[in-house]
Tab-separated table of C-alpha atoms and ligand atoms in Angstrom:
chain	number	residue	atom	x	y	z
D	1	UNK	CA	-3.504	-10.108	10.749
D	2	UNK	CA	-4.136	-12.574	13.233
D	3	UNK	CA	-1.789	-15.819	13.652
D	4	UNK	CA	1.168	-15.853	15.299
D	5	UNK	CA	3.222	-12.371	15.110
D	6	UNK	CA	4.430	-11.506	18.460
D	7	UNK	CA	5.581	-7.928	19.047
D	8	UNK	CA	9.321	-8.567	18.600
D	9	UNK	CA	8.637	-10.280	15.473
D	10	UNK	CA	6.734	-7.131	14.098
D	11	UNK	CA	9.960	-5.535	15.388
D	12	UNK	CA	12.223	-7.532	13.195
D	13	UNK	CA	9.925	-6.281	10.104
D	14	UNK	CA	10.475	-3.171	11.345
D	15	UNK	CA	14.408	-3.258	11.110
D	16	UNK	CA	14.393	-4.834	8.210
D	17	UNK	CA	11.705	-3.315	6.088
D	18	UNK	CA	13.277	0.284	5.998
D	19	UNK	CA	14.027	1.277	3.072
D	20	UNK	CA	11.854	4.324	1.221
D	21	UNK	CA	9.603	3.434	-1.781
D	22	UNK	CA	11.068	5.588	-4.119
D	23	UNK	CA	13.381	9.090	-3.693
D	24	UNK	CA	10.519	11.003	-4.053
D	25	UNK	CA	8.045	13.182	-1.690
D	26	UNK	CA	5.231	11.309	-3.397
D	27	UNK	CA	2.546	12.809	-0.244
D	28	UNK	CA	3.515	16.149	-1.844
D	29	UNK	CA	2.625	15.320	-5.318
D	30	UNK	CA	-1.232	13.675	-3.973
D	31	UNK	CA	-1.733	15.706	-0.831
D	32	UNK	CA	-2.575	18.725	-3.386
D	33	UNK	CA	-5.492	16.847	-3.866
D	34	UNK	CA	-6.774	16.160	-0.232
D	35	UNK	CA	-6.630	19.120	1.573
D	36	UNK	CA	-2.442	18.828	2.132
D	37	UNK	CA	-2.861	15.666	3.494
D	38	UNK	CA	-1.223	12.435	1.871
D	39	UNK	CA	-4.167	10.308	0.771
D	40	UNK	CA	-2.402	7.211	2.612
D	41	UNK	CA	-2.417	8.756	5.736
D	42	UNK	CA	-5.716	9.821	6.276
D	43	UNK	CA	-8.154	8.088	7.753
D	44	UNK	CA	-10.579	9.232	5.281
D	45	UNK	CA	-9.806	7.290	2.694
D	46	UNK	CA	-7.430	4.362	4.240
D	47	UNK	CA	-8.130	3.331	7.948
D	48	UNK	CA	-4.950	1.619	9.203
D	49	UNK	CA	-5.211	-2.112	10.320
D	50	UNK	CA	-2.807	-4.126	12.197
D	51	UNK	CA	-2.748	-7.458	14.068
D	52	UNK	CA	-2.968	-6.397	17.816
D	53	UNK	CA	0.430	-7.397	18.423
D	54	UNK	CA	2.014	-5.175	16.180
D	55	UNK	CA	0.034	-2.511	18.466
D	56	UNK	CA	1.616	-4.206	21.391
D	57	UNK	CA	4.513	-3.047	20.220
D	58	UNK	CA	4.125	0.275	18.699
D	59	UNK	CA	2.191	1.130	22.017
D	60	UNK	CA	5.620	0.458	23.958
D	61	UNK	CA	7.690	2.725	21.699
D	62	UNK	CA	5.789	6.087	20.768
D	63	UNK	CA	2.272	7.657	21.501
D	64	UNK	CA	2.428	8.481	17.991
D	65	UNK	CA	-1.151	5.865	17.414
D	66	UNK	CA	-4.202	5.835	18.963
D	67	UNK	CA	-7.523	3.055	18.606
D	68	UNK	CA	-9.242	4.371	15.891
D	69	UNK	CA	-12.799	5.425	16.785
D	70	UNK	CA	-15.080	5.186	12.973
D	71	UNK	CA	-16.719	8.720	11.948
D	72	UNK	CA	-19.642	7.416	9.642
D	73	UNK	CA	-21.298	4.323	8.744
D	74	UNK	CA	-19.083	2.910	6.419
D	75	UNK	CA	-16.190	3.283	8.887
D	76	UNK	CA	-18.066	1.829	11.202
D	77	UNK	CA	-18.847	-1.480	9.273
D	78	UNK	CA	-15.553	-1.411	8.177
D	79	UNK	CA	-14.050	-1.520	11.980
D	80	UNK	CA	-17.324	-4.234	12.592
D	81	UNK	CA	-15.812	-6.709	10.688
D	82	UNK	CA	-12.092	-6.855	11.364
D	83	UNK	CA	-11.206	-10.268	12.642
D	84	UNK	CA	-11.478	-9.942	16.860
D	85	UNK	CA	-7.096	-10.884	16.377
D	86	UNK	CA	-6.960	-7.305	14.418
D	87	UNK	CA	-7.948	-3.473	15.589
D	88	UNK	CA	-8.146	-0.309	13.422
D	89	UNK	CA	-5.820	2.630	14.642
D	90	UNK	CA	-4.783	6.159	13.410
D	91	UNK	CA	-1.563	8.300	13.894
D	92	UNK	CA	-1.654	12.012	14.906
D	93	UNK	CA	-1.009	12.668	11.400
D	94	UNK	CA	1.440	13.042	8.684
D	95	UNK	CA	3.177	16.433	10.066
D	96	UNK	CA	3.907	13.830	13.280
D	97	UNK	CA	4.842	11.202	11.337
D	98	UNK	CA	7.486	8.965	12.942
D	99	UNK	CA	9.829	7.293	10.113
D	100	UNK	CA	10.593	3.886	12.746
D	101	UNK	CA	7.199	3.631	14.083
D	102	UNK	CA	5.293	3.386	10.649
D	103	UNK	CA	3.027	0.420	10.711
D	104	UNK	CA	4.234	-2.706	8.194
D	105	UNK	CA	1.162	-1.263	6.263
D	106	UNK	CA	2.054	2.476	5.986
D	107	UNK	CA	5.527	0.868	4.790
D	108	UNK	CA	3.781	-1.453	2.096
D	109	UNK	CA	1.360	0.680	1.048
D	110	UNK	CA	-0.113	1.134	-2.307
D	111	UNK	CA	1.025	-2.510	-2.313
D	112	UNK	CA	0.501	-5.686	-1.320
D	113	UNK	CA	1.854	-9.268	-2.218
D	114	UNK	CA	0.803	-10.721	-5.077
D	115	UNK	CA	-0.113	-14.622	-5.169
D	116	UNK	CA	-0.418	-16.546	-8.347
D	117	UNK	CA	-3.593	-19.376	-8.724
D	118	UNK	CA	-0.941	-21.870	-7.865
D	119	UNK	CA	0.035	-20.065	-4.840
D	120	UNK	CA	3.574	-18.405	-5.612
D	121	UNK	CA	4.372	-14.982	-4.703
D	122	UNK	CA	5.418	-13.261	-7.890
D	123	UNK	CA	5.403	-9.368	-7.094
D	124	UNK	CA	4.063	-6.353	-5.623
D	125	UNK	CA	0.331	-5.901	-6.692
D	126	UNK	CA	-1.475	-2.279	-5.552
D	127	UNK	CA	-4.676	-1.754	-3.674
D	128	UNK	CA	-6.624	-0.683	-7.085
D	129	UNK	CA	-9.604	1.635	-5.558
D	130	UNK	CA	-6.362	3.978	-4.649
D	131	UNK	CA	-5.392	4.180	-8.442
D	132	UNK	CA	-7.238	7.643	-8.743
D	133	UNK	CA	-5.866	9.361	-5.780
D	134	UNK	CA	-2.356	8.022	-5.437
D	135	UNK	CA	0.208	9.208	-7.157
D	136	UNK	CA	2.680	6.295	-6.746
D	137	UNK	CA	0.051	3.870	-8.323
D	138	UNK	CA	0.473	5.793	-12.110
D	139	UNK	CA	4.311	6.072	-11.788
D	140	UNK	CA	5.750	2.666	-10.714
D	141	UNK	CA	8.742	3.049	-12.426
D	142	UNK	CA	10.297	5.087	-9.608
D	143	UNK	CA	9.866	2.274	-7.015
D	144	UNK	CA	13.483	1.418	-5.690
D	145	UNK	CA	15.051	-2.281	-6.053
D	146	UNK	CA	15.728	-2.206	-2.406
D	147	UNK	CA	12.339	-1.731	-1.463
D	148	UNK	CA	11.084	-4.418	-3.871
D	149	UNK	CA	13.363	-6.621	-1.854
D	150	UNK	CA	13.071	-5.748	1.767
D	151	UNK	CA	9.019	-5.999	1.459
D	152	UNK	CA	9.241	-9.432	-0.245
D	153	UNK	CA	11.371	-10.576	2.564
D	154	UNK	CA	9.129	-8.941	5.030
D	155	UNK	CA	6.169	-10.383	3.961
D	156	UNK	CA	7.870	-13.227	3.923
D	157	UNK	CA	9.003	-13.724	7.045
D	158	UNK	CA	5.209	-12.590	8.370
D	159	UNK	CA	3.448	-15.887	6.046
D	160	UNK	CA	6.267	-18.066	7.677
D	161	UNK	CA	4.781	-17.224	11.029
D	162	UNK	CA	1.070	-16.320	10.236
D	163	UNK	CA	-1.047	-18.326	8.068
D	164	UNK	CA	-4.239	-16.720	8.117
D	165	UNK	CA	-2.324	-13.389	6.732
D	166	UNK	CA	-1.003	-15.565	3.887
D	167	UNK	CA	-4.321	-16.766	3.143
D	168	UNK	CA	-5.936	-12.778	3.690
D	169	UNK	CA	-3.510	-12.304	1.090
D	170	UNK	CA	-4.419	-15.069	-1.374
D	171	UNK	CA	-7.612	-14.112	-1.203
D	172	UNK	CA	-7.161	-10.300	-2.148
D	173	UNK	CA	-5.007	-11.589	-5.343
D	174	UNK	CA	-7.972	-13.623	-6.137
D	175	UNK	CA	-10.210	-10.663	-6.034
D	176	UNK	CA	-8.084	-8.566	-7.831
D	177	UNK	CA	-8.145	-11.126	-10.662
D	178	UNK	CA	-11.592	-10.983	-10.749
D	179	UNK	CA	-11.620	-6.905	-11.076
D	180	UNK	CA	-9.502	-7.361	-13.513
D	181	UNK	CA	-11.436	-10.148	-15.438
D	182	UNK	CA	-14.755	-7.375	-14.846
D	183	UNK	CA	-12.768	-4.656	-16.370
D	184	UNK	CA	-10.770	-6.905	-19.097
D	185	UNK	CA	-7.765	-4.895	-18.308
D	186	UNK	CA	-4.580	-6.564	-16.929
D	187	UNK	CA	-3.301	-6.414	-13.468
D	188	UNK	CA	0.607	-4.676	-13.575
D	189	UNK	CA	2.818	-6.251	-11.075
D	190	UNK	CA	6.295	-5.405	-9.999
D	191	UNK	CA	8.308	-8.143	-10.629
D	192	UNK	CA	10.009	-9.516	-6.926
D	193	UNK	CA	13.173	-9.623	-8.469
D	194	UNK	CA	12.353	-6.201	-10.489
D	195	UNK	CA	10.907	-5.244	-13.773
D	196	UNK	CA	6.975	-5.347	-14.293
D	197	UNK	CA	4.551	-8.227	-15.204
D	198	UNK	CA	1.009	-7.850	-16.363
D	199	UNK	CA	-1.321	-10.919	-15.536
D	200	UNK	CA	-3.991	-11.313	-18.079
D	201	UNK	CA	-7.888	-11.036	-17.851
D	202	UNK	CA	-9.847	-14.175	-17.765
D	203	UNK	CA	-6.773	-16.409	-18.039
D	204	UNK	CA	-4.457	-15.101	-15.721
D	205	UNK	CA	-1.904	-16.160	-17.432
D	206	UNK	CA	1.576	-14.335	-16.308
D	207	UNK	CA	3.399	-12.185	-18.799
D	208	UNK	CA	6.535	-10.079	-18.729
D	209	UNK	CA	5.456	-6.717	-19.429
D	210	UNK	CA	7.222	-3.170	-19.950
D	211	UNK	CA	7.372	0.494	-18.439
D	212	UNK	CA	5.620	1.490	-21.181
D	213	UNK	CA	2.286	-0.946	-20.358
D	214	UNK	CA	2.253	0.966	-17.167
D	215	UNK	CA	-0.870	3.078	-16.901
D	216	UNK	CA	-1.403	6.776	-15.807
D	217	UNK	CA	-4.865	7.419	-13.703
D	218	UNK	CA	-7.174	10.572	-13.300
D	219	UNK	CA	-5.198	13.861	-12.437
D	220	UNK	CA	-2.126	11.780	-13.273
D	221	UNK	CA	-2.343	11.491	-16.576
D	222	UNK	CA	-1.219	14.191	-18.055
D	223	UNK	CA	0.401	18.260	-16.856
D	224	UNK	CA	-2.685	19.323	-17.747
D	225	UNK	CA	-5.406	17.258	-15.852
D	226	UNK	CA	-3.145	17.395	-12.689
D	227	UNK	CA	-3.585	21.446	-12.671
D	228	UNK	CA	-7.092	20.937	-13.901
D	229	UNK	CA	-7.722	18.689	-10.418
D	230	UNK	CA	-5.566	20.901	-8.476
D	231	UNK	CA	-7.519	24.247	-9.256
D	232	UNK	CA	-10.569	22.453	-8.780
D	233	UNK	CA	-9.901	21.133	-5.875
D	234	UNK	CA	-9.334	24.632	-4.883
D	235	UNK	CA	-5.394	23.059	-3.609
D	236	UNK	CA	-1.710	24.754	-4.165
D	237	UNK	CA	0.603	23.109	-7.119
D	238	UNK	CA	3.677	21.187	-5.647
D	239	UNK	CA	7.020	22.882	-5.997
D	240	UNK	CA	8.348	19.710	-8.218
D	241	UNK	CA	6.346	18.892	-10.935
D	242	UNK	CA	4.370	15.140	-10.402
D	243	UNK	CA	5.813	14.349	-13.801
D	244	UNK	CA	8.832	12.674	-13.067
D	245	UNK	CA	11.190	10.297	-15.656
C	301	LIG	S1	1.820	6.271	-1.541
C	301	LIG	FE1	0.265	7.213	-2.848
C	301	LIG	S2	-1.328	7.954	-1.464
C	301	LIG	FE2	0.516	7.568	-0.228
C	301	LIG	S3	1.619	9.507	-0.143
C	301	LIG	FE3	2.444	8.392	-1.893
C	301	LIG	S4	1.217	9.079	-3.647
C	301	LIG	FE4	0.108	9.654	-1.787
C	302	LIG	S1	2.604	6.837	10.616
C	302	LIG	FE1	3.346	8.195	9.012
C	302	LIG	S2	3.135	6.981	7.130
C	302	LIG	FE2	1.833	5.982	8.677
C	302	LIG	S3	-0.231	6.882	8.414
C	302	LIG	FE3	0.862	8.081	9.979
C	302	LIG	S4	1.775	9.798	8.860
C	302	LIG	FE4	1.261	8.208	7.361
């Protein structure tokens, strides 16, 4: 992000964005996977961004983040071409985690706001490339109606105040139309006032659609190809079983 977020407006996200994606562990279910470490919050595999001012503030309440400094080249063009109004920084790690001082992005994630063609914000879209690794991304159905509506109105409140996120944003629903018109498969939303949607290939044409049009990805598709992944992996099996109603 780069408009005009100051630090105490990050910290009004912050009190009101609390609320927990779903009730369940779901690090436990895909840090099996990645060496016990939820895939989200590892800067392997997702390097967290924020404006600078939201650093501003984090900086002034916990020593829990640090710049991040890129390990390999890809990192390294990643952190390149951030806008000069936005930095890359990492926590100590999920055993330190620190509930209040999540980032708005640890608090979103796998999600972001979804913009129509015309411009509306409709739902809660995911970051796609995450599908195979993130457990939360093949079982949407256990994301809680009070989350749906504090991130809306978080999100919210950030595009009142910061245009160029609200057109960052526009632009990511744009490309993932375009995935989805590659792949002919339909992009699943959560609804912002609940329930799913699926927005067509090629047409994007909005539809409602139904828990069962949700899809299952990679090790998440089944009890078996989860404990197939897991023993490959060479990684221990969760207490709770990732197959949840
Ligand atoms: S949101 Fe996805 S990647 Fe992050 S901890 Fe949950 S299942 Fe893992
Ligand atoms: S602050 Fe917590 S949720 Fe965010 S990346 Fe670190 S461990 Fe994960």
């Amino acid at each position: 992000m780069t408009g005009d977020m100051r630090p105490e407006d990050f910290k009004t996200v912050y009190d009101r964005f609390q609320a927990s994606v779903s009730r369940f562990d779901c690090g436990r279910f895909c840090s099996p996977l990645n060496g016990g470490q939820p895939v989200c919050c590892d800067t392997a595999h997702a390097i967290p961004i924020v404006d600078k001012p939201e650093f501003e503030l984090l900086k002034g309440r916990t020593d829990l983040w640090h710049k991040y400094k890129p390990t390999d080249a890809n990192a390294r063009k990643i952190v390149a071409e951030l806008h000069k109004g936005c930095m890359a920084i990492e926590c100590k790690g999920a055993r330190f985690c620190e509930r209040d001082n999540r980032t708005l992005a640890c608090r979103a994630f796998p999600f972001y706001p979804y913009f129509t063609k015309q411009g509306e914000l409709i739902g809660l879209g995911t970051y796609w490339t995450f599908a195979d690794r993130c457990w939360l991304m093949s079982n949407m159905q256990v994301v809680e109606r009070q989350f749906i509506k504090e991130f809306i109105a978080a999100y919210e409140y950030v595009f009142e105040r910061d245009p160029e996120e609200l057109t960052a944003m526009k632009k990511h629903s744009a490309n993932h139309r375009r995935q989805s018109t590659r792949l002919n498969k339909p992009i699943l939303l959560i609804g912002r006032k609940g329930g799913f949607l699926k927005v067509m290939p090629k047409t994007a044409e909005v539809r409602p659609a139904a828990e069962k049009d949700l899809v299952k990805y990679g090790p998440y598709k089944s009890p078996r190809a989860y404990a197939k992944a897991v023993k490959e992996y060479g990684g221990e099996m969760p207490k709770q079983s990732p197959f949840v109603d």
